[in-house]
Amino acid sequence: MKSVAIKASFQTTFKKTILSLFLIFSLSLFAQKDGYWDKERATTKEIMVPARDRISIATEDLPVGTTEIVYRITLLDKNQELTNSLVSLLKAIPDPTGVSQGSAGAVFLMSKISGDDECTYSIFTSNENAKKYVADGKIDKACFSQAEPVSKDAKRLSVGKSSCLKENINTIWFGFESKNWILSQKVVLEVVPWVDTKLNRGWNQDNKNEIISLCKTSTMAQKMANSDDFCVCILNKIMKQYRYDEFQKLLAVEKTKVYKDFGNACYKDADISKNVFNDLRTQAASLIKTQKYNEAIPKLNTIINEGKATAVDYSSLGYCYILTKQYTKALKTLHEGEKLDDTELLVKLNLAHAYLISDNYSDAKAIYKKYQDQNVTDSLSWKDKTKSDFLLFQKVGLPSKDFEKILKLFN
């Protein structure tokens, strides 16, 4: 019985262990970042540091999109060699955050061997500061400094958390100071960059803002009250098709065509298009309210020419044509509005106005009389709208000889 209980206990423990490992593995997969360790552009250098001296060494150029680096420093005795390269160790870590998860990560990255010698080291973001360190030993310009002598060390640096790694820095310099007063030291420096797949295309914040700023000066964007969505749409299309350096190599005429083609595609996007035309309607309404009818006309025409107009848009345009004394255009526009929606009374009222002012009293009278007891909107009556329009027409000097005759029809 005792052996059966032990066996059952072992099986339960085994299942729990397997389940725990499965959960850890699953969480690890979901937590992985979209990128890779770039072994092709990793730095691996053996440096001889003279006794009681200082030297500096630059990393290989960090690839575009580097957001993390892991480095390892190992001091070796004469003829010693590393048993495992840093690149080979990092193959087991699919996410750079795994490097810094507890002391186990640091131990994992440490060289299995190292010599008895020790050194201090500092990291610099410019060759000038590294040279100054070699000359005077001062570390005030260092972005990181290991002041306590070590025989081996390993760390992870990431953009946003370390001043040693920024988007515009593509090389860093390590400065070493020997603590052996008699013999030279052999130092092995290994640096492996983690490359973010999206950022690797070269589209950093400054580059994106450059495209957005150019977009906002375009003719299409300036038609919009808020062109943010439109410009982001163009940016996304450019980023998808081009790396930043590829886009920069295009000729000016080629860039113009890219903007035009992607702009047309974004302009036709349903959501963006809806916002664009709503913006134009809002702008036109504001201009009509401030009696800037000649400025409202092109905005309303844009909506109509793009095939996005409603009957109310035709009504507003016809109203502007009346107030700018373009009666023939007003009649044509309002008839088009009628075809679109024969029940829209704002169109009917403005059509009556256009007939009346262009000396077609009989047609105007028929319309005024037919709809006099209805509302042109949910809260504005046909009669009240007619009276307010006539007052405005008289104010701006439109022909008014028949206004009183129409108003008497309502009594």
Short mmCIF file of C-alpha atoms in Angstrom, two decimals:
data_model
loop_
_atom_site.label_atom_id
_atom_site.label_comp_id
_atom_site.label_asym_id
_atom_site.label_seq_id
_atom_site.Cartn_x
_atom_site.Cartn_y
_atom_site.Cartn_z
CA MET A 1 0.00 0.00 0.00
CA LYS A 2 2.84 2.31 0.89
CA SER A 3 4.52 1.76 -2.50
CA VAL A 4 1.21 2.45 -4.28
CA ALA A 5 0.80 5.73 -2.36
CA ILE A 6 4.37 6.75 -3.18
CA LYS A 7 3.79 5.91 -6.86
CA ALA A 8 0.54 7.94 -6.91
CA SER A 9 2.28 10.86 -5.20
CA PHE A 10 5.12 10.69 -7.75
CA GLN A 11 2.66 10.66 -10.66
CA THR A 12 0.78 13.68 -9.24
CA THR A 13 4.02 15.60 -8.73
CA PHE A 14 5.21 14.65 -12.23
CA LYS A 15 1.95 15.86 -13.80
CA LYS A 16 2.14 19.15 -11.90
CA THR A 17 5.72 19.64 -13.03
CA ILE A 18 4.83 18.95 -16.67
CA LEU A 19 1.85 21.32 -16.42
CA SER A 20 4.02 24.05 -14.87
CA LEU A 21 6.64 23.67 -17.59
CA PHE A 22 3.92 23.79 -20.25
CA LEU A 23 2.47 26.99 -18.78
CA ILE A 24 5.89 28.61 -18.54
CA PHE A 25 6.65 27.64 -22.16
CA SER A 26 3.24 28.95 -23.34
CA LEU A 27 3.65 32.26 -21.52
CA SER A 28 7.13 32.56 -22.97
CA LEU A 29 5.75 32.16 -26.49
CA PHE A 30 3.06 34.79 -25.95
CA ALA A 31 5.58 37.19 -24.40
CA GLN A 32 8.06 36.96 -27.25
CA LYS A 33 8.94 40.19 -28.96
CA ASP A 34 8.80 40.60 -32.71
CA GLY A 35 12.51 40.53 -33.52
CA TYR A 36 15.70 38.47 -33.56
CA TRP A 37 19.25 38.25 -32.23
CA ASP A 38 21.44 39.47 -35.10
CA LYS A 39 24.36 37.05 -35.01
CA GLU A 40 25.65 38.36 -38.36
CA ARG A 41 26.42 41.76 -36.87
CA ALA A 42 27.46 40.62 -33.42
CA THR A 43 30.77 41.87 -32.05
CA THR A 44 33.39 39.36 -30.88
CA LYS A 45 36.83 40.78 -30.21
CA GLU A 46 39.87 39.67 -28.25
CA ILE A 47 41.78 42.62 -26.90
CA MET A 48 45.18 42.71 -25.23
CA VAL A 49 45.19 45.38 -22.55
CA PRO A 50 48.75 46.38 -21.57
CA ALA A 51 49.59 46.25 -17.85
CA ARG A 52 48.36 49.31 -15.92
CA ASP A 53 46.97 50.79 -19.13
CA ARG A 54 43.66 51.71 -20.74
CA ILE A 55 42.26 51.05 -24.22
CA SER A 56 38.93 51.52 -25.99
CA ILE A 57 37.24 49.37 -28.59
CA ALA A 58 34.19 50.09 -30.77
CA THR A 59 31.43 47.60 -31.42
CA GLU A 60 30.46 46.64 -34.95
CA ASP A 61 27.79 48.97 -36.39
CA LEU A 62 24.51 48.15 -34.71
CA PRO A 63 21.78 47.34 -37.25
CA VAL A 64 18.86 49.70 -37.80
CA GLY A 65 16.09 48.80 -35.36
CA THR A 66 18.38 47.69 -32.51
CA THR A 67 16.38 48.03 -29.30
CA GLU A 68 18.46 45.83 -26.98
CA ILE A 69 22.00 44.60 -26.71
CA VAL A 70 23.50 41.90 -24.53
CA TYR A 71 27.22 42.05 -23.88
CA ARG A 72 29.66 39.77 -22.11
CA ILE A 73 33.16 40.57 -20.95
CA THR A 74 35.55 37.76 -20.05
CA LEU A 75 39.19 37.99 -18.94
CA LEU A 76 41.20 34.90 -19.92
CA ASP A 77 44.57 33.58 -18.87
CA LYS A 78 47.16 33.01 -21.57
CA ASN A 79 46.06 30.35 -24.12
CA GLN A 80 42.59 30.04 -22.58
CA GLU A 81 39.57 29.97 -24.92
CA LEU A 82 35.85 30.48 -24.35
CA THR A 83 33.87 27.27 -24.17
CA ASN A 84 30.65 28.82 -25.48
CA SER A 85 30.13 31.94 -27.57
CA LEU A 86 27.52 34.47 -26.47
CA VAL A 87 25.63 34.02 -29.76
CA SER A 88 25.25 30.28 -29.17
CA LEU A 89 23.93 30.88 -25.65
CA LEU A 90 21.38 33.46 -26.80
CA LYS A 91 19.85 31.01 -29.26
CA ALA A 92 18.07 29.51 -26.27
CA ILE A 93 16.48 32.88 -25.38
CA PRO A 94 13.84 33.97 -27.93
CA ASP A 95 13.07 37.22 -26.12
CA PRO A 96 15.65 39.73 -24.77
CA THR A 97 13.62 40.29 -21.59
CA GLY A 98 14.46 36.69 -20.67
CA VAL A 99 18.08 37.74 -20.18
CA SER A 100 17.28 39.88 -17.18
CA GLN A 101 14.67 37.72 -15.47
CA GLY A 102 16.41 37.01 -12.20
CA SER A 103 19.96 36.01 -11.38
CA ALA A 104 19.66 32.81 -13.41
CA GLY A 105 19.78 34.82 -16.64
CA ALA A 106 23.00 36.56 -15.65
CA VAL A 107 24.63 33.30 -14.55
CA PHE A 108 23.55 31.66 -17.79
CA LEU A 109 25.34 34.30 -19.83
CA MET A 110 28.55 34.27 -17.78
CA SER A 111 31.57 32.55 -19.25
CA LYS A 112 32.14 29.12 -17.75
CA ILE A 113 35.79 30.01 -17.39
CA SER A 114 37.77 33.15 -16.77
CA GLY A 115 41.26 33.99 -15.66
CA ASP A 116 42.51 35.41 -12.41
CA ASP A 117 43.01 38.90 -13.83
CA GLU A 118 40.50 41.67 -13.27
CA CYS A 119 39.69 44.96 -14.96
CA THR A 120 37.27 47.85 -14.75
CA TYR A 121 35.37 49.05 -17.78
CA SER A 122 33.11 51.88 -18.95
CA ILE A 123 30.79 52.37 -21.92
CA PHE A 124 30.68 55.50 -24.09
CA THR A 125 28.37 56.71 -26.86
CA SER A 126 31.05 58.65 -28.80
CA ASN A 127 34.60 57.98 -29.93
CA GLU A 128 35.65 61.37 -28.58
CA ASN A 129 34.57 60.50 -25.04
CA ALA A 130 36.19 57.06 -25.30
CA LYS A 131 39.51 58.64 -26.37
CA LYS A 132 39.30 61.09 -23.48
CA TYR A 133 38.84 58.18 -21.09
CA VAL A 134 41.93 56.43 -22.50
CA ALA A 135 43.91 59.64 -22.03
CA ASP A 136 42.90 60.67 -18.50
CA GLY A 137 40.90 57.74 -17.03
CA LYS A 138 37.94 59.97 -16.16
CA ILE A 139 34.54 58.30 -16.43
CA ASP A 140 32.29 61.37 -16.12
CA LYS A 141 31.33 61.07 -19.81
CA ALA A 142 30.50 57.36 -19.57
CA CYS A 143 26.90 56.17 -19.91
CA PHE A 144 27.78 53.17 -17.71
CA SER A 145 30.81 52.34 -15.59
CA GLN A 146 31.87 49.22 -13.72
CA ALA A 147 34.12 50.69 -11.04
CA GLU A 148 34.72 47.46 -9.11
CA PRO A 149 37.30 45.20 -10.86
CA VAL A 150 35.77 42.06 -12.39
CA SER A 151 37.06 38.99 -14.17
CA LYS A 152 33.80 38.53 -16.07
CA ASP A 153 30.54 40.38 -16.51
CA ALA A 154 27.36 40.24 -18.59
CA LYS A 155 24.52 42.73 -18.95
CA ARG A 156 21.57 43.74 -21.09
CA LEU A 157 21.01 47.33 -22.22
CA SER A 158 17.78 48.51 -23.83
CA VAL A 159 16.46 51.64 -25.54
CA GLY A 160 14.51 53.78 -23.11
CA LYS A 161 16.13 52.24 -20.05
CA SER A 162 19.80 52.92 -20.68
CA SER A 163 21.40 56.11 -21.98
CA CYS A 164 23.99 53.88 -23.69
CA LEU A 165 21.44 52.80 -26.29
CA LYS A 166 19.31 55.25 -28.23
CA GLU A 167 17.62 55.20 -31.61
CA ASN A 168 20.22 57.49 -33.20
CA ILE A 169 23.26 55.62 -31.81
CA ASN A 170 24.66 52.91 -34.09
CA THR A 171 28.01 52.31 -32.36
CA ILE A 172 29.12 52.19 -28.75
CA TRP A 173 32.63 52.13 -27.31
CA PHE A 174 33.93 50.01 -24.44
CA GLY A 175 36.88 51.32 -22.45
CA PHE A 176 38.97 48.88 -20.37
CA GLU A 177 41.50 49.57 -17.63
CA SER A 178 43.89 46.80 -16.62
CA LYS A 179 44.36 46.02 -12.95
CA ASN A 180 47.38 43.81 -13.60
CA TRP A 181 50.49 45.85 -12.83
CA ILE A 182 52.93 43.48 -14.49
CA LEU A 183 51.40 41.52 -17.40
CA SER A 184 49.07 42.29 -20.28
CA GLN A 185 45.50 41.03 -20.03
CA LYS A 186 43.43 39.20 -22.65
CA VAL A 187 39.87 40.54 -22.69
CA VAL A 188 37.11 39.02 -24.80
CA LEU A 189 34.28 41.42 -25.65
CA GLU A 190 31.06 40.01 -27.10
CA VAL A 191 28.07 42.17 -28.02
CA VAL A 192 24.89 40.80 -29.63
CA PRO A 193 22.09 43.17 -30.78
CA TRP A 194 18.39 42.42 -30.63
CA VAL A 195 16.68 43.84 -33.73
CA ASP A 196 13.03 44.87 -33.68
CA THR A 197 11.56 43.64 -36.97
CA LYS A 198 9.39 46.72 -37.57
CA LEU A 199 12.03 49.26 -36.56
CA ASN A 200 14.55 47.43 -38.71
CA ARG A 201 12.86 49.03 -41.70
CA GLY A 202 14.23 52.36 -40.49
CA TRP A 203 10.97 54.06 -39.61
CA ASN A 204 11.70 55.73 -36.28
CA GLN A 205 9.63 58.49 -34.69
CA ASP A 206 11.45 61.34 -36.45
CA ASN A 207 11.11 59.68 -39.86
CA LYS A 208 7.40 59.10 -39.35
CA ASN A 209 6.85 62.72 -38.30
CA GLU A 210 8.67 63.82 -41.45
CA ILE A 211 6.13 61.99 -43.64
CA ILE A 212 3.16 63.22 -41.60
CA SER A 213 4.36 66.85 -41.81
CA LEU A 214 4.77 66.64 -45.58
CA CYS A 215 1.35 65.03 -45.93
CA LYS A 216 -0.35 67.83 -44.00
CA THR A 217 0.88 70.39 -46.56
CA SER A 218 -0.74 68.46 -49.45
CA THR A 219 -3.79 69.79 -51.29
CA MET A 220 -5.91 66.82 -50.20
CA ALA A 221 -5.01 67.19 -46.52
CA GLN A 222 -5.74 70.91 -46.53
CA LYS A 223 -9.31 70.19 -47.62
CA MET A 224 -9.85 68.46 -44.28
CA ALA A 225 -10.53 69.95 -40.88
CA ASN A 226 -8.59 67.07 -39.35
CA SER A 227 -6.19 65.23 -41.67
CA ASP A 228 -4.60 62.95 -39.03
CA ASP A 229 -6.29 59.70 -40.15
CA PHE A 230 -5.63 60.50 -43.80
CA CYS A 231 -1.91 61.17 -43.23
CA VAL A 232 -1.48 58.11 -41.00
CA CYS A 233 -3.07 56.04 -43.78
CA ILE A 234 -0.48 57.34 -46.28
CA LEU A 235 2.34 56.76 -43.78
CA ASN A 236 1.29 53.14 -43.21
CA LYS A 237 1.18 52.45 -46.94
CA ILE A 238 4.64 53.99 -47.48
CA MET A 239 6.13 52.06 -44.53
CA LYS A 240 4.66 48.81 -45.82
CA GLN A 241 6.12 49.23 -49.30
CA TYR A 242 9.48 50.91 -48.57
CA ARG A 243 12.27 50.79 -46.07
CA TYR A 244 13.12 54.34 -44.97
CA ASP A 245 16.47 54.36 -46.79
CA GLU A 246 14.74 53.07 -49.96
CA PHE A 247 12.14 55.83 -49.78
CA GLN A 248 14.82 58.49 -49.28
CA LYS A 249 16.58 57.35 -52.46
CA LEU A 250 13.51 58.03 -54.62
CA LEU A 251 13.65 61.04 -56.92
CA ALA A 252 11.47 64.02 -56.01
CA VAL A 253 9.05 63.23 -58.86
CA GLU A 254 8.86 59.60 -57.71
CA LYS A 255 8.04 60.68 -54.15
CA THR A 256 5.35 63.01 -55.47
CA LYS A 257 3.77 60.13 -57.39
CA VAL A 258 3.92 57.90 -54.29
CA TYR A 259 2.11 60.56 -52.25
CA LYS A 260 -0.46 61.04 -55.00
CA ASP A 261 -1.17 57.32 -55.52
CA PHE A 262 -1.36 56.47 -51.82
CA GLY A 263 -3.30 59.70 -51.18
CA ASN A 264 -5.93 58.70 -53.74
CA ALA A 265 -6.18 55.23 -52.18
CA CYS A 266 -6.58 56.67 -48.68
CA TYR A 267 -9.01 59.32 -49.89
CA LYS A 268 -11.29 56.54 -51.13
CA ASP A 269 -11.15 54.64 -47.85
CA ALA A 270 -14.73 54.50 -46.56
CA ASP A 271 -14.09 55.82 -43.04
CA ILE A 272 -11.60 58.50 -44.09
CA SER A 273 -13.80 59.55 -47.02
CA LYS A 274 -16.77 59.91 -44.70
CA ASN A 275 -14.79 62.13 -42.34
CA VAL A 276 -13.40 64.21 -45.22
CA PHE A 277 -16.84 65.03 -46.61
CA ASN A 278 -18.32 65.64 -43.18
CA ASP A 279 -15.46 68.08 -42.55
CA LEU A 280 -16.24 69.86 -45.83
CA ARG A 281 -19.92 70.10 -44.88
CA THR A 282 -19.01 71.54 -41.48
CA GLN A 283 -16.68 74.08 -43.06
CA ALA A 284 -19.27 75.06 -45.68
CA ALA A 285 -21.97 75.49 -43.03
CA SER A 286 -19.68 77.72 -40.99
CA LEU A 287 -18.86 79.84 -44.06
CA ILE A 288 -22.56 80.18 -44.96
CA LYS A 289 -23.33 81.25 -41.40
CA THR A 290 -20.72 84.03 -41.68
CA GLN A 291 -22.05 84.96 -45.15
CA LYS A 292 -18.89 83.87 -47.00
CA TYR A 293 -20.89 82.17 -49.73
CA ASN A 294 -18.18 82.38 -52.40
CA GLU A 295 -15.83 80.40 -50.12
CA ALA A 296 -18.45 77.77 -49.31
CA ILE A 297 -19.21 77.06 -53.00
CA PRO A 298 -15.94 75.20 -53.87
CA LYS A 299 -16.22 73.04 -50.73
CA LEU A 300 -19.76 71.98 -51.62
CA ASN A 301 -18.73 71.42 -55.24
CA THR A 302 -15.95 69.10 -54.06
CA ILE A 303 -18.52 66.91 -52.32
CA ILE A 304 -20.76 66.88 -55.39
CA ASN A 305 -17.94 66.23 -57.89
CA GLU A 306 -16.77 63.26 -55.79
CA GLY A 307 -20.26 61.75 -55.98
CA LYS A 308 -20.78 61.95 -52.20
CA ALA A 309 -23.47 64.63 -52.08
CA THR A 310 -26.86 64.42 -50.41
CA ALA A 311 -29.92 66.46 -51.42
CA VAL A 312 -29.11 68.85 -48.56
CA ASP A 313 -25.65 69.47 -50.08
CA TYR A 314 -27.33 70.45 -53.37
CA SER A 315 -29.70 72.67 -51.41
CA SER A 316 -26.82 74.44 -49.65
CA LEU A 317 -24.96 74.96 -52.93
CA GLY A 318 -28.10 76.30 -54.64
CA TYR A 319 -28.61 78.68 -51.69
CA CYS A 320 -25.04 79.99 -52.10
CA TYR A 321 -25.56 80.49 -55.84
CA ILE A 322 -28.74 82.51 -55.12
CA LEU A 323 -26.92 84.75 -52.65
CA THR A 324 -24.06 85.31 -55.10
CA LYS A 325 -26.61 86.10 -57.87
CA GLN A 326 -25.76 83.03 -59.98
CA TYR A 327 -29.40 82.16 -60.64
CA THR A 328 -28.93 79.84 -63.63
CA LYS A 329 -26.44 77.72 -61.67
CA ALA A 330 -28.78 77.77 -58.69
CA LEU A 331 -31.69 76.40 -60.76
CA LYS A 332 -29.54 73.67 -62.33
CA THR A 333 -28.12 72.62 -58.95
CA LEU A 334 -31.49 72.53 -57.22
CA HIS A 335 -33.07 70.46 -59.99
CA GLU A 336 -30.23 67.94 -59.51
CA GLY A 337 -31.05 67.91 -55.79
CA GLU A 338 -34.70 67.20 -56.57
CA LYS A 339 -33.68 64.16 -58.62
CA LEU A 340 -31.70 62.86 -55.67
CA ASP A 341 -34.53 63.30 -53.14
CA ASP A 342 -37.86 64.71 -54.20
CA THR A 343 -39.04 64.90 -50.56
CA GLU A 344 -36.29 67.23 -49.29
CA LEU A 345 -38.14 70.50 -48.57
CA LEU A 346 -34.97 72.59 -48.20
CA VAL A 347 -34.35 71.87 -51.88
CA LYS A 348 -37.96 72.75 -52.73
CA LEU A 349 -37.81 76.05 -50.81
CA ASN A 350 -34.53 77.15 -52.39
CA LEU A 351 -35.89 76.18 -55.81
CA ALA A 352 -38.91 78.44 -55.15
CA HIS A 353 -36.50 81.23 -54.13
CA ALA A 354 -34.51 80.76 -57.33
CA TYR A 355 -37.67 80.92 -59.49
CA LEU A 356 -38.92 84.03 -57.67
CA ILE A 357 -35.69 85.99 -57.89
CA SER A 358 -35.14 85.05 -61.55
CA ASP A 359 -38.62 86.51 -62.34
CA ASN A 360 -40.58 83.23 -62.63
CA TYR A 361 -43.35 84.14 -60.18
CA SER A 362 -45.90 81.52 -61.24
CA ASP A 363 -43.61 78.51 -60.70
CA ALA A 364 -42.34 79.99 -57.44
CA LYS A 365 -45.91 80.65 -56.18
CA ALA A 366 -46.96 77.05 -56.84
CA ILE A 367 -44.13 75.68 -54.69
CA TYR A 368 -44.53 78.23 -51.86
CA LYS A 369 -48.26 77.48 -51.64
CA LYS A 370 -47.92 73.67 -51.87
CA TYR A 371 -45.61 73.27 -48.86
CA GLN A 372 -46.61 76.27 -46.71
CA ASP A 373 -48.06 74.15 -43.91
CA GLN A 374 -45.06 71.84 -43.55
CA ASN A 375 -41.70 72.03 -41.77
CA VAL A 376 -38.41 72.20 -43.66
CA THR A 377 -36.68 70.59 -40.64
CA ASP A 378 -37.99 68.94 -37.50
CA SER A 379 -38.15 72.31 -35.71
CA LEU A 380 -38.33 74.98 -38.43
CA SER A 381 -41.51 75.75 -40.36
CA TRP A 382 -41.64 76.47 -44.08
CA LYS A 383 -43.20 79.90 -43.36
CA ASP A 384 -40.60 80.97 -40.79
CA LYS A 385 -37.72 79.86 -43.02
CA THR A 386 -39.20 81.78 -45.97
CA LYS A 387 -39.56 84.97 -43.88
CA SER A 388 -35.96 84.78 -42.56
CA ASP A 389 -34.60 84.10 -46.07
CA PHE A 390 -36.49 87.08 -47.53
CA LEU A 391 -35.03 89.38 -44.85
CA LEU A 392 -31.51 88.19 -45.75
CA PHE A 393 -32.17 88.52 -49.50
CA GLN A 394 -33.34 92.13 -49.01
CA LYS A 395 -30.28 92.87 -46.89
CA VAL A 396 -27.85 91.72 -49.60
CA GLY A 397 -29.78 93.51 -52.38
CA LEU A 398 -31.54 90.67 -54.23
CA PRO A 399 -34.69 91.48 -56.27
CA SER A 400 -37.53 91.74 -53.73
CA LYS A 401 -40.57 93.11 -55.59
CA ASP A 402 -42.57 89.87 -55.12
CA PHE A 403 -41.62 89.05 -51.51
CA GLU A 404 -44.73 90.67 -50.00
CA LYS A 405 -47.02 88.89 -52.46
CA ILE A 406 -45.59 85.51 -51.39
CA LEU A 407 -45.89 86.32 -47.68
CA LYS A 408 -49.58 87.24 -48.18
CA LEU A 409 -50.18 83.72 -49.48
CA PHE A 410 -49.41 82.44 -45.99
CA ASN A 411 -52.12 84.55 -44.31
#
